[in-house]
């Protein structure tokens, strides 16, 4: 059975909205990170930079985004193809990120991770350059990895009807 147009729009809006949120953060941080290169770097700076990039690519890009967040975003967007309320349609990106209509555990994790990100942003903003710029570059790499993973999983999930990743929906639909 073909999904109604409203549901298709909601699913696309959910995925696109999440990618737009991440790309906006990449753009802002990418511009801010350029300040890191305004001073000369010692070998210790370069070693730290490489370690930060590797750490952020692995922990944020691969572990957090590719293995958890991105497939869940796509899985929740797929559920919008089947059933979509008015709130889910309007706030599809937030629905796809798990801020509402999710299991209690998913909502707690989503809100705690968001709080943690906000606290990290505040902490990183207090760092002097080039250190702040190094971290910002690492975050941009992680966020970019996440966007690529979302786009790739969207392609895979919408082409493969057997694609399965838990959307962490509450038992009552």
CSV table of N, CA and C in Angstrom, one decimal:
chain,number,residue,atom,x,y,z
A,1,UNK,N,0.8,-1.2,0.0
A,1,UNK,CA,0.0,0.0,0.0
A,1,UNK,C,0.9,1.2,0.0
A,2,UNK,N,0.5,2.2,-0.8
A,2,UNK,CA,1.3,3.4,-1.0
A,2,UNK,C,1.0,4.4,0.2
A,3,UNK,N,2.0,5.0,0.7
A,3,UNK,CA,1.8,5.9,1.8
A,3,UNK,C,1.1,7.2,1.3
A,4,UNK,N,0.3,7.8,2.1
A,4,UNK,CA,-0.4,9.1,1.7
A,4,UNK,C,0.7,10.2,1.6
A,5,UNK,N,0.4,11.1,0.7
A,5,UNK,CA,1.3,12.2,0.4
A,5,UNK,C,1.7,13.0,1.7
A,6,UNK,N,0.8,13.2,2.6
A,6,UNK,CA,1.1,13.9,3.9
A,6,UNK,C,2.1,13.1,4.7
A,7,UNK,N,2.0,11.8,4.7
A,7,UNK,CA,3.0,11.0,5.4
A,7,UNK,C,4.4,11.1,4.7
A,8,UNK,N,4.4,11.0,3.4
A,8,UNK,CA,5.7,11.1,2.7
A,8,UNK,C,6.3,12.5,3.0
A,9,UNK,N,5.6,13.5,2.9
A,9,UNK,CA,6.1,14.9,3.2
A,9,UNK,C,6.7,14.9,4.6
A,10,UNK,N,5.9,14.3,5.6
A,10,UNK,CA,6.4,14.3,7.0
A,10,UNK,C,7.7,13.6,7.1
A,11,UNK,N,7.8,12.4,6.5
A,11,UNK,CA,9.1,11.6,6.5
A,11,UNK,C,10.3,12.4,5.9
A,12,UNK,N,10.0,13.0,4.8
A,12,UNK,CA,11.1,13.8,4.1
A,12,UNK,C,11.5,15.0,5.0
A,13,UNK,N,10.4,15.7,5.5
A,13,UNK,CA,10.7,16.8,6.4
A,13,UNK,C,11.4,16.4,7.6
A,14,UNK,N,11.1,15.3,8.2
A,14,UNK,CA,11.9,14.8,9.4
A,14,UNK,C,13.3,14.6,9.1
A,15,UNK,N,13.7,13.9,8.0
A,15,UNK,CA,15.1,13.6,7.7
A,15,UNK,C,15.7,14.9,7.3
A,16,UNK,N,15.1,15.7,6.4
A,16,UNK,CA,15.7,16.9,5.9
A,16,UNK,C,15.9,17.9,7.0
A,17,UNK,N,14.9,18.0,7.9
A,17,UNK,CA,15.0,18.9,9.0
A,17,UNK,C,16.2,18.6,9.9
A,18,UNK,N,16.4,17.3,10.2
A,18,UNK,CA,17.6,16.9,11.1
A,18,UNK,C,18.9,17.3,10.3
A,19,UNK,N,19.0,17.0,9.0
A,19,UNK,CA,20.2,17.3,8.3
A,19,UNK,C,20.4,18.8,8.2
A,20,UNK,N,19.3,19.6,8.1
A,20,UNK,CA,19.5,21.1,8.1
A,20,UNK,C,20.0,21.6,9.5
A,21,UNK,N,19.5,21.0,10.6
A,21,UNK,CA,20.0,21.4,11.9
A,21,UNK,C,21.5,21.1,12.0
A,22,UNK,N,21.9,19.9,11.6
A,22,UNK,CA,23.3,19.5,11.7
A,22,UNK,C,24.1,20.4,10.8
A,23,UNK,N,23.6,20.7,9.6
A,23,UNK,CA,24.4,21.5,8.6
A,23,UNK,C,24.6,22.9,9.1
A,24,UNK,N,23.6,23.4,9.7
A,24,UNK,CA,23.7,24.8,10.3
A,24,UNK,C,24.8,24.8,11.4
A,25,UNK,N,24.8,23.8,12.2
A,25,UNK,CA,25.8,23.7,13.3
A,25,UNK,C,27.2,23.6,12.6
A,26,UNK,N,27.3,22.8,11.6
A,26,UNK,CA,28.6,22.6,10.9
A,26,UNK,C,29.1,23.9,10.3
A,27,UNK,N,28.2,24.7,9.7
A,27,UNK,CA,28.5,25.9,9.1
A,27,UNK,C,29.0,26.9,10.1
A,28,UNK,N,28.3,27.1,11.2
A,28,UNK,CA,28.7,28.0,12.3
A,28,UNK,C,30.1,27.6,12.9
A,29,UNK,N,30.2,26.3,13.2
A,29,UNK,CA,31.4,25.9,13.8
A,29,UNK,C,32.6,25.9,12.8
A,30,UNK,N,32.3,25.6,11.6
A,30,UNK,CA,33.3,25.6,10.5
A,30,UNK,C,33.9,27.0,10.4
A,31,UNK,N,33.1,28.0,10.4
A,31,UNK,CA,33.6,29.4,10.3
A,31,UNK,C,34.4,29.8,11.5
A,32,UNK,N,33.8,29.4,12.7
A,32,UNK,CA,34.5,29.7,14.0
A,32,UNK,C,35.9,29.0,14.1
A,33,UNK,N,35.9,27.8,13.5
A,33,UNK,CA,37.2,27.0,13.7
A,33,UNK,C,38.3,27.6,12.9
A,34,UNK,N,38.0,28.4,11.9
A,34,UNK,CA,39.1,29.0,11.1
A,34,UNK,C,40.0,29.9,12.0
A,35,UNK,N,39.5,30.4,13.1
A,35,UNK,CA,40.3,31.2,14.0
A,35,UNK,C,41.5,30.4,14.6
A,36,UNK,N,41.4,29.1,14.6
A,36,UNK,CA,42.4,28.3,15.1
A,36,UNK,C,43.7,28.4,14.3
A,37,UNK,N,43.6,28.8,13.1
A,37,UNK,CA,44.8,28.8,12.2
A,37,UNK,C,45.4,30.2,12.1
A,38,UNK,N,44.9,31.1,13.0
A,38,UNK,CA,45.4,32.5,13.0
A,38,UNK,C,46.8,32.6,13.7
A,39,UNK,N,47.1,31.6,14.5
A,39,UNK,CA,48.4,31.6,15.1
A,39,UNK,C,49.2,30.4,14.6
A,40,UNK,N,50.5,30.5,14.9
A,40,UNK,CA,51.4,29.4,14.5
A,40,UNK,C,51.2,28.2,15.5
A,41,UNK,N,51.3,27.0,15.0
A,41,UNK,CA,51.1,25.8,15.8
A,41,UNK,C,52.5,25.2,16.1
A,42,UNK,N,52.6,24.7,17.3
A,42,UNK,CA,53.8,23.9,17.7
A,42,UNK,C,53.5,22.5,17.3
A,43,UNK,N,54.5,21.6,17.4
A,43,UNK,CA,54.3,20.2,17.2
A,43,UNK,C,53.2,19.6,18.2
A,44,UNK,N,53.2,20.1,19.4
A,44,UNK,CA,52.2,19.7,20.4
A,44,UNK,C,50.8,20.0,19.9
A,45,UNK,N,50.6,21.2,19.3
A,45,UNK,CA,49.3,21.6,18.8
A,45,UNK,C,48.9,20.6,17.7
A,46,UNK,N,49.8,20.3,16.8
A,46,UNK,CA,49.5,19.4,15.7
A,46,UNK,C,49.1,18.0,16.2
A,47,UNK,N,49.9,17.5,17.1
A,47,UNK,CA,49.6,16.2,17.7
A,47,UNK,C,48.2,16.2,18.4
A,48,UNK,N,48.0,17.2,19.1
A,48,UNK,CA,46.7,17.3,19.8
A,48,UNK,C,45.5,17.4,18.8
A,49,UNK,N,45.7,18.2,17.8
A,49,UNK,CA,44.7,18.4,16.7
A,49,UNK,C,44.4,17.0,16.1
A,50,UNK,N,45.4,16.3,15.7
A,50,UNK,CA,45.2,15.0,15.1
A,50,UNK,C,44.5,14.0,16.0
A,51,UNK,N,44.9,14.0,17.3
A,51,UNK,CA,44.2,13.2,18.3
A,51,UNK,C,42.7,13.6,18.5
A,52,UNK,N,42.4,14.9,18.5
A,52,UNK,CA,41.1,15.4,18.6
A,52,UNK,C,40.2,14.9,17.4
A,53,UNK,N,40.8,15.1,16.2
A,53,UNK,CA,40.1,14.7,15.0
A,53,UNK,C,39.8,13.2,15.0
A,54,UNK,N,40.8,12.4,15.3
A,54,UNK,CA,40.6,11.0,15.4
A,54,UNK,C,39.5,10.6,16.4
A,55,UNK,N,39.6,11.2,17.6
A,55,UNK,CA,38.7,10.9,18.7
A,55,UNK,C,37.3,11.3,18.3
A,56,UNK,N,37.1,12.5,17.7
A,56,UNK,CA,35.8,13.0,17.4
A,56,UNK,C,35.2,12.2,16.2
A,57,UNK,N,36.0,11.8,15.2
A,57,UNK,CA,35.5,11.0,14.1
A,57,UNK,C,35.0,9.7,14.6
A,58,UNK,N,35.8,9.1,15.5
A,58,UNK,CA,35.4,7.8,16.0
A,58,UNK,C,34.2,7.9,17.0
A,59,UNK,N,34.3,8.7,18.0
A,59,UNK,CA,33.3,8.7,19.1
A,59,UNK,C,32.0,9.4,18.6
A,60,UNK,N,32.1,10.5,18.0
A,60,UNK,CA,30.9,11.3,17.5
A,60,UNK,C,30.4,10.8,16.2
A,61,UNK,N,31.3,10.7,15.2
A,61,UNK,CA,30.9,10.3,13.9
A,61,UNK,C,30.5,8.9,13.8
A,62,UNK,N,31.3,8.0,14.1
A,62,UNK,CA,31.1,6.5,14.0
A,62,UNK,C,30.2,6.0,15.1
A,63,UNK,N,30.6,6.1,16.3
A,63,UNK,CA,29.8,5.5,17.4
A,63,UNK,C,28.5,6.1,17.7
A,64,UNK,N,28.5,7.4,17.8
A,64,UNK,CA,27.2,8.1,18.1
A,64,UNK,C,26.3,8.3,16.9
A,65,UNK,N,26.8,8.8,15.9
A,65,UNK,CA,25.9,9.0,14.7
A,65,UNK,C,25.7,7.8,13.9
A,66,UNK,N,26.7,7.2,13.3
A,66,UNK,CA,26.5,6.1,12.4
A,66,UNK,C,25.9,4.9,13.0
A,67,UNK,N,26.3,4.6,14.3
A,67,UNK,CA,25.7,3.3,14.9
A,67,UNK,C,24.4,3.5,15.7
A,68,UNK,N,24.1,4.8,16.0
A,68,UNK,CA,22.9,5.0,16.9
A,68,UNK,C,21.9,6.0,16.4
A,69,UNK,N,22.4,7.3,16.4
A,69,UNK,CA,21.5,8.4,16.1
A,69,UNK,C,20.9,8.3,14.6
A,70,UNK,N,21.8,8.2,13.7
A,70,UNK,CA,21.4,8.3,12.2
A,70,UNK,C,20.4,7.2,11.9
A,71,UNK,N,20.7,5.9,12.2
A,71,UNK,CA,19.7,4.9,11.8
A,71,UNK,C,18.3,5.1,12.6
A,72,UNK,N,18.4,5.6,13.8
A,72,UNK,CA,17.2,5.8,14.5
A,72,UNK,C,16.3,6.9,13.9
A,73,UNK,N,17.0,8.0,13.5
A,73,UNK,CA,16.3,9.1,12.8
A,73,UNK,C,15.6,8.6,11.6
A,74,UNK,N,16.3,7.8,10.8
A,74,UNK,CA,15.7,7.2,9.6
A,74,UNK,C,14.5,6.2,9.9
A,75,UNK,N,14.7,5.4,10.9
A,75,UNK,CA,13.7,4.5,11.4
A,75,UNK,C,12.4,5.2,11.8
A,76,UNK,N,12.6,6.3,12.6
A,76,UNK,CA,11.5,7.1,13.1
A,76,UNK,C,10.8,7.8,11.9
A,77,UNK,N,11.6,8.2,10.9
A,77,UNK,CA,11.0,8.9,9.7
A,77,UNK,C,10.2,7.8,8.9
A,78,UNK,N,10.7,6.6,8.9
A,78,UNK,CA,9.9,5.5,8.2
A,78,UNK,C,8.6,5.3,8.9
A,79,UNK,N,8.5,5.4,10.2
A,79,UNK,CA,7.3,5.2,10.9
A,79,UNK,C,6.2,6.3,10.5
A,80,UNK,N,6.7,7.5,10.1
A,80,UNK,CA,5.8,8.5,9.7
A,80,UNK,C,5.1,8.2,8.3
A,81,UNK,N,5.7,7.3,7.6
A,81,UNK,CA,5.1,6.8,6.3
A,81,UNK,C,3.8,6.0,6.6
A,82,UNK,N,3.8,5.3,7.8
A,82,UNK,CA,2.7,4.5,8.2
A,82,UNK,C,1.7,5.3,8.9
A,83,UNK,N,2.1,6.1,9.9
A,83,UNK,CA,1.1,6.8,10.7
A,83,UNK,C,1.8,8.1,11.1
A,84,UNK,N,1.0,9.2,10.9
A,84,UNK,CA,1.5,10.5,11.2
A,84,UNK,C,0.4,11.4,11.8
A,85,UNK,N,0.7,11.9,13.0
A,85,UNK,CA,-0.3,12.8,13.6
A,85,UNK,C,0.1,14.2,13.2
A,86,UNK,N,-0.8,15.2,13.5
A,86,UNK,CA,-0.5,16.6,13.2
A,86,UNK,C,0.7,17.1,13.8
A,87,UNK,N,1.0,16.8,15.1
A,87,UNK,CA,2.2,17.2,15.8
A,87,UNK,C,3.4,16.6,15.1
A,88,UNK,N,3.3,15.3,14.8
A,88,UNK,CA,4.5,14.6,14.2
A,88,UNK,C,4.8,15.2,12.8
A,89,UNK,N,3.7,15.6,12.1
A,89,UNK,CA,3.9,16.3,10.8
A,89,UNK,C,4.6,17.6,11.0
A,90,UNK,N,4.1,18.4,11.8
A,90,UNK,CA,4.7,19.8,12.0
A,90,UNK,C,6.1,19.7,12.6
A,91,UNK,N,6.3,18.9,13.6
A,91,UNK,CA,7.6,18.8,14.3
A,91,UNK,C,8.3,17.5,13.9
A,92,UNK,N,8.3,17.1,12.7
A,92,UNK,CA,8.9,15.9,12.2
A,92,UNK,C,10.4,15.7,12.6
A,93,UNK,N,11.2,16.8,12.4
A,93,UNK,CA,12.6,16.6,12.8
A,93,UNK,C,12.8,16.3,14.3
A,94,UNK,N,12.0,17.0,15.1
A,94,UNK,CA,12.1,16.7,16.6
A,94,UNK,C,11.6,15.3,16.9
A,95,UNK,N,10.5,14.9,16.2
A,95,UNK,CA,10.0,13.5,16.4
A,95,UNK,C,11.1,12.5,16.0
A,96,UNK,N,11.7,12.8,14.8
A,96,UNK,CA,12.8,11.9,14.3
A,96,UNK,C,14.0,11.8,15.3
A,97,UNK,N,14.2,12.9,16.0
A,97,UNK,CA,15.4,12.9,16.9
A,97,UNK,C,15.0,12.3,18.3
A,98,UNK,N,13.7,12.0,18.5
A,98,UNK,CA,13.3,11.3,19.7
A,98,UNK,C,12.8,12.2,20.8
A,99,UNK,N,12.5,13.4,20.5
A,99,UNK,CA,12.1,14.4,21.6
A,99,UNK,C,10.7,14.1,22.1
A,100,UNK,N,9.9,13.5,21.3
A,100,UNK,CA,8.5,13.2,21.8
A,100,UNK,C,8.0,11.9,21.0
A,101,UNK,N,6.9,11.4,21.5
A,101,UNK,CA,6.4,10.1,21.1
A,101,UNK,C,7.5,9.1,20.9
A,102,UNK,N,8.1,8.9,22.1
A,102,UNK,CA,9.2,7.9,22.1
A,102,UNK,C,9.1,7.1,23.5
A,103,UNK,N,9.8,6.0,23.6
A,103,UNK,CA,9.8,5.3,24.9
A,103,UNK,C,10.4,6.3,25.9
A,104,UNK,N,10.0,6.0,27.2
A,104,UNK,CA,10.5,6.8,28.3
A,104,UNK,C,12.0,6.9,28.3
A,105,UNK,N,12.6,5.7,28.1
A,105,UNK,CA,14.1,5.6,28.1
A,105,UNK,C,14.7,6.5,27.0
A,106,UNK,N,14.1,6.4,25.7
A,106,UNK,CA,14.6,7.2,24.6
A,106,UNK,C,14.5,8.7,24.9
A,107,UNK,N,13.3,9.2,25.5
A,107,UNK,CA,13.2,10.6,25.8
A,107,UNK,C,14.2,11.0,26.8
A,108,UNK,N,14.4,10.2,27.9
A,108,UNK,CA,15.4,10.6,28.9
A,108,UNK,C,16.8,10.7,28.3
A,109,UNK,N,17.2,9.7,27.4
A,109,UNK,CA,18.5,9.8,26.8
A,109,UNK,C,18.6,11.0,25.9
A,110,UNK,N,17.5,11.2,25.1
A,110,UNK,CA,17.6,12.4,24.2
A,110,UNK,C,17.7,13.7,24.9
A,111,UNK,N,17.0,13.9,26.0
A,111,UNK,CA,17.1,15.1,26.7
A,111,UNK,C,18.4,15.3,27.5
A,112,UNK,N,18.9,14.2,28.0
A,112,UNK,CA,20.2,14.2,28.7
A,112,UNK,C,21.3,14.5,27.8
A,113,UNK,N,21.3,13.8,26.6
A,113,UNK,CA,22.3,14.1,25.6
A,113,UNK,C,22.3,15.5,25.1
A,114,UNK,N,21.1,16.1,24.9
A,114,UNK,CA,20.9,17.5,24.5
A,114,UNK,C,21.5,18.4,25.6
A,115,UNK,N,21.2,18.1,26.8
A,115,UNK,CA,21.7,18.9,27.9
A,115,UNK,C,23.3,18.8,28.0
A,116,UNK,N,23.8,17.6,27.8
A,116,UNK,CA,25.2,17.4,27.8
A,116,UNK,C,25.9,18.2,26.6
A,117,UNK,N,25.2,18.2,25.5
A,117,UNK,CA,25.8,19.0,24.3
A,117,UNK,C,25.8,20.5,24.6
A,118,UNK,N,24.7,21.0,25.2
A,118,UNK,CA,24.7,22.4,25.6
A,118,UNK,C,25.8,22.7,26.6
A,119,UNK,N,26.0,21.9,27.6
A,119,UNK,CA,27.1,22.2,28.5
A,119,UNK,C,28.4,22.1,27.9
A,120,UNK,N,28.6,21.1,27.0
A,120,UNK,CA,29.9,21.1,26.2
A,120,UNK,C,30.1,22.3,25.4
A,121,UNK,N,29.1,22.8,24.7
A,121,UNK,CA,29.2,24.0,23.9
A,121,UNK,C,29.6,25.2,24.8
A,122,UNK,N,29.0,25.3,25.9
A,122,UNK,CA,29.4,26.4,26.8
A,122,UNK,C,30.9,26.3,27.2
A,123,UNK,N,31.3,25.0,27.6
A,123,UNK,CA,32.6,24.8,28.0
A,123,UNK,C,33.6,25.1,26.9
A,124,UNK,N,33.3,24.6,25.7
A,124,UNK,CA,34.3,24.8,24.6
A,124,UNK,C,34.4,26.3,24.2
A,125,UNK,N,33.3,27.0,24.3
A,125,UNK,CA,33.3,28.5,24.0
A,125,UNK,C,34.2,29.2,25.0
A,126,UNK,N,34.5,28.7,26.1
A,126,UNK,CA,35.4,29.3,27.1
A,126,UNK,C,36.9,29.0,26.8
A,127,UNK,N,37.1,28.1,25.9
A,127,UNK,CA,38.5,27.7,25.6
A,127,UNK,C,39.1,28.8,24.7
A,128,UNK,N,40.4,29.0,24.9
A,128,UNK,CA,41.1,29.9,24.0
A,128,UNK,C,41.5,29.2,22.7
A,129,UNK,N,41.7,30.0,21.6
A,129,UNK,CA,42.2,29.5,20.4
A,129,UNK,C,43.7,29.2,20.5
A,130,UNK,N,44.3,28.2,19.9
A,130,UNK,CA,43.7,27.4,18.9
A,130,UNK,C,42.9,26.2,19.4
A,131,UNK,N,42.9,26.0,20.7
A,131,UNK,CA,42.3,24.8,21.3
A,131,UNK,C,40.8,24.7,20.9
A,132,UNK,N,40.1,25.8,21.0
A,132,UNK,CA,38.7,25.8,20.7
A,132,UNK,C,38.5,25.5,19.3
A,133,UNK,N,39.3,26.0,18.4
A,133,UNK,CA,39.1,25.7,17.0
A,133,UNK,C,39.4,24.3,16.7
A,134,UNK,N,40.4,23.7,17.4
A,134,UNK,CA,40.7,22.3,17.2
A,134,UNK,C,39.4,21.4,17.5
A,135,UNK,N,38.8,21.7,18.6
A,135,UNK,CA,37.6,21.0,19.1
A,135,UNK,C,36.5,21.2,18.0
A,136,UNK,N,36.3,22.5,17.6
A,136,UNK,CA,35.3,22.8,16.6
A,136,UNK,C,35.5,22.0,15.3
A,137,UNK,N,36.7,21.9,14.9
A,137,UNK,CA,37.0,21.1,13.7
A,137,UNK,C,36.6,19.6,13.9
A,138,UNK,N,36.9,19.1,15.1
A,138,UNK,CA,36.6,17.7,15.4
A,138,UNK,C,35.1,17.5,15.4
A,139,UNK,N,34.3,18.5,15.9
A,139,UNK,CA,32.9,18.4,16.0
A,139,UNK,C,32.3,18.5,14.5
A,140,UNK,N,32.9,19.4,13.7
A,140,UNK,CA,32.4,19.5,12.3
A,140,UNK,C,32.6,18.2,11.6
A,141,UNK,N,33.7,17.5,11.9
A,141,UNK,CA,33.9,16.2,11.2
A,141,UNK,C,32.9,15.2,11.7
A,142,UNK,N,32.6,15.2,13.0
A,142,UNK,CA,31.6,14.3,13.6
A,142,UNK,C,30.2,14.6,13.0
A,143,UNK,N,29.8,15.8,13.0
A,143,UNK,CA,28.5,16.2,12.5
A,143,UNK,C,28.4,15.9,11.0
A,144,UNK,N,29.4,16.1,10.2
A,144,UNK,CA,29.4,15.8,8.8
A,144,UNK,C,29.3,14.3,8.6
A,145,UNK,N,30.0,13.5,9.4
A,145,UNK,CA,29.8,12.1,9.3
A,145,UNK,C,28.4,11.7,9.6
A,146,UNK,N,27.8,12.4,10.6
A,146,UNK,CA,26.4,12.1,10.9
A,146,UNK,C,25.4,12.4,9.8
A,147,UNK,N,25.6,13.5,9.1
A,147,UNK,CA,24.8,13.9,8.0
A,147,UNK,C,24.9,12.9,6.9
A,148,UNK,N,26.1,12.5,6.6
A,148,UNK,CA,26.3,11.5,5.5
A,148,UNK,C,25.7,10.2,5.9
A,149,UNK,N,25.8,9.8,7.2
A,149,UNK,CA,25.2,8.5,7.6
A,149,UNK,C,23.6,8.6,7.5
A,150,UNK,N,23.1,9.8,7.9
A,150,UNK,CA,21.6,9.9,7.7
A,150,UNK,C,21.2,9.8,6.3
A,151,UNK,N,21.9,10.4,5.4
A,151,UNK,CA,21.5,10.4,4.0
A,151,UNK,C,21.7,9.0,3.4
A,152,UNK,N,22.8,8.3,3.8
A,152,UNK,CA,23.0,6.9,3.4
A,152,UNK,C,22.0,6.0,3.9
A,153,UNK,N,21.7,6.1,5.2
A,153,UNK,CA,20.6,5.2,5.8
A,153,UNK,C,19.3,5.5,5.2
A,154,UNK,N,19.0,6.7,4.9
A,154,UNK,CA,17.7,7.1,4.2
A,154,UNK,C,17.6,6.3,2.9
A,155,UNK,N,18.7,6.4,2.1
A,155,UNK,CA,18.7,5.7,0.8
A,155,UNK,C,18.5,4.2,1.0
A,156,UNK,N,19.2,3.6,2.0
A,156,UNK,CA,19.2,2.2,2.2
A,156,UNK,C,17.8,1.8,2.7
A,157,UNK,N,17.3,2.5,3.7
A,157,UNK,CA,16.1,2.1,4.4
A,157,UNK,C,14.8,2.3,3.5
A,158,UNK,N,14.8,3.3,2.6
A,158,UNK,CA,13.7,3.5,1.8
A,158,UNK,C,13.7,2.7,0.5
A,159,UNK,N,14.8,2.1,0.2
A,159,UNK,CA,14.9,1.1,-0.9
A,159,UNK,C,14.7,-0.3,-0.4
A,160,UNK,N,14.9,-0.6,0.8
A,160,UNK,CA,14.8,-1.9,1.4
A,160,UNK,C,13.7,-2.1,2.4
A,161,UNK,N,12.6,-2.7,2.0
A,161,UNK,CA,11.4,-2.8,2.9
A,161,UNK,C,11.8,-3.7,4.2
A,162,UNK,N,12.8,-4.5,4.1
A,162,UNK,CA,13.2,-5.3,5.3
A,162,UNK,C,14.2,-4.6,6.2
A,163,UNK,N,14.6,-3.4,5.9
A,163,UNK,CA,15.5,-2.7,6.7
A,163,UNK,C,14.9,-2.4,8.1
A,164,UNK,N,15.6,-2.8,9.1
A,164,UNK,CA,15.0,-2.7,10.4
A,164,UNK,C,16.0,-2.1,11.5
A,165,UNK,N,15.6,-1.1,12.1
A,165,UNK,CA,16.3,-0.5,13.3
A,165,UNK,C,15.2,0.0,14.2
A,166,UNK,N,15.4,-0.3,15.5
A,166,UNK,CA,14.3,0.1,16.5
A,166,UNK,C,14.1,1.6,16.5
A,167,UNK,N,12.8,2.0,16.3
A,167,UNK,CA,12.5,3.5,16.3
A,167,UNK,C,12.3,4.0,17.7
A,168,UNK,N,12.3,3.1,18.7
A,168,UNK,CA,12.0,3.4,20.1
A,168,UNK,C,10.7,4.2,20.3
A,169,UNK,N,9.7,3.6,19.7
A,169,UNK,CA,8.3,4.2,19.9
A,169,UNK,C,7.7,3.6,21.1
A,170,UNK,N,6.8,4.4,21.7
A,170,UNK,CA,6.1,3.8,22.9
A,170,UNK,C,5.1,2.7,22.4
A,171,UNK,N,4.7,1.8,23.3
A,171,UNK,CA,3.9,0.7,22.9
A,171,UNK,C,2.6,1.1,22.3
A,172,UNK,N,2.0,2.2,22.9
A,172,UNK,CA,0.7,2.7,22.4
A,172,UNK,C,1.0,3.6,21.2
A,173,UNK,N,0.5,3.3,20.1
A,173,UNK,CA,0.6,4.1,18.9
A,173,UNK,C,-0.6,5.0,18.8
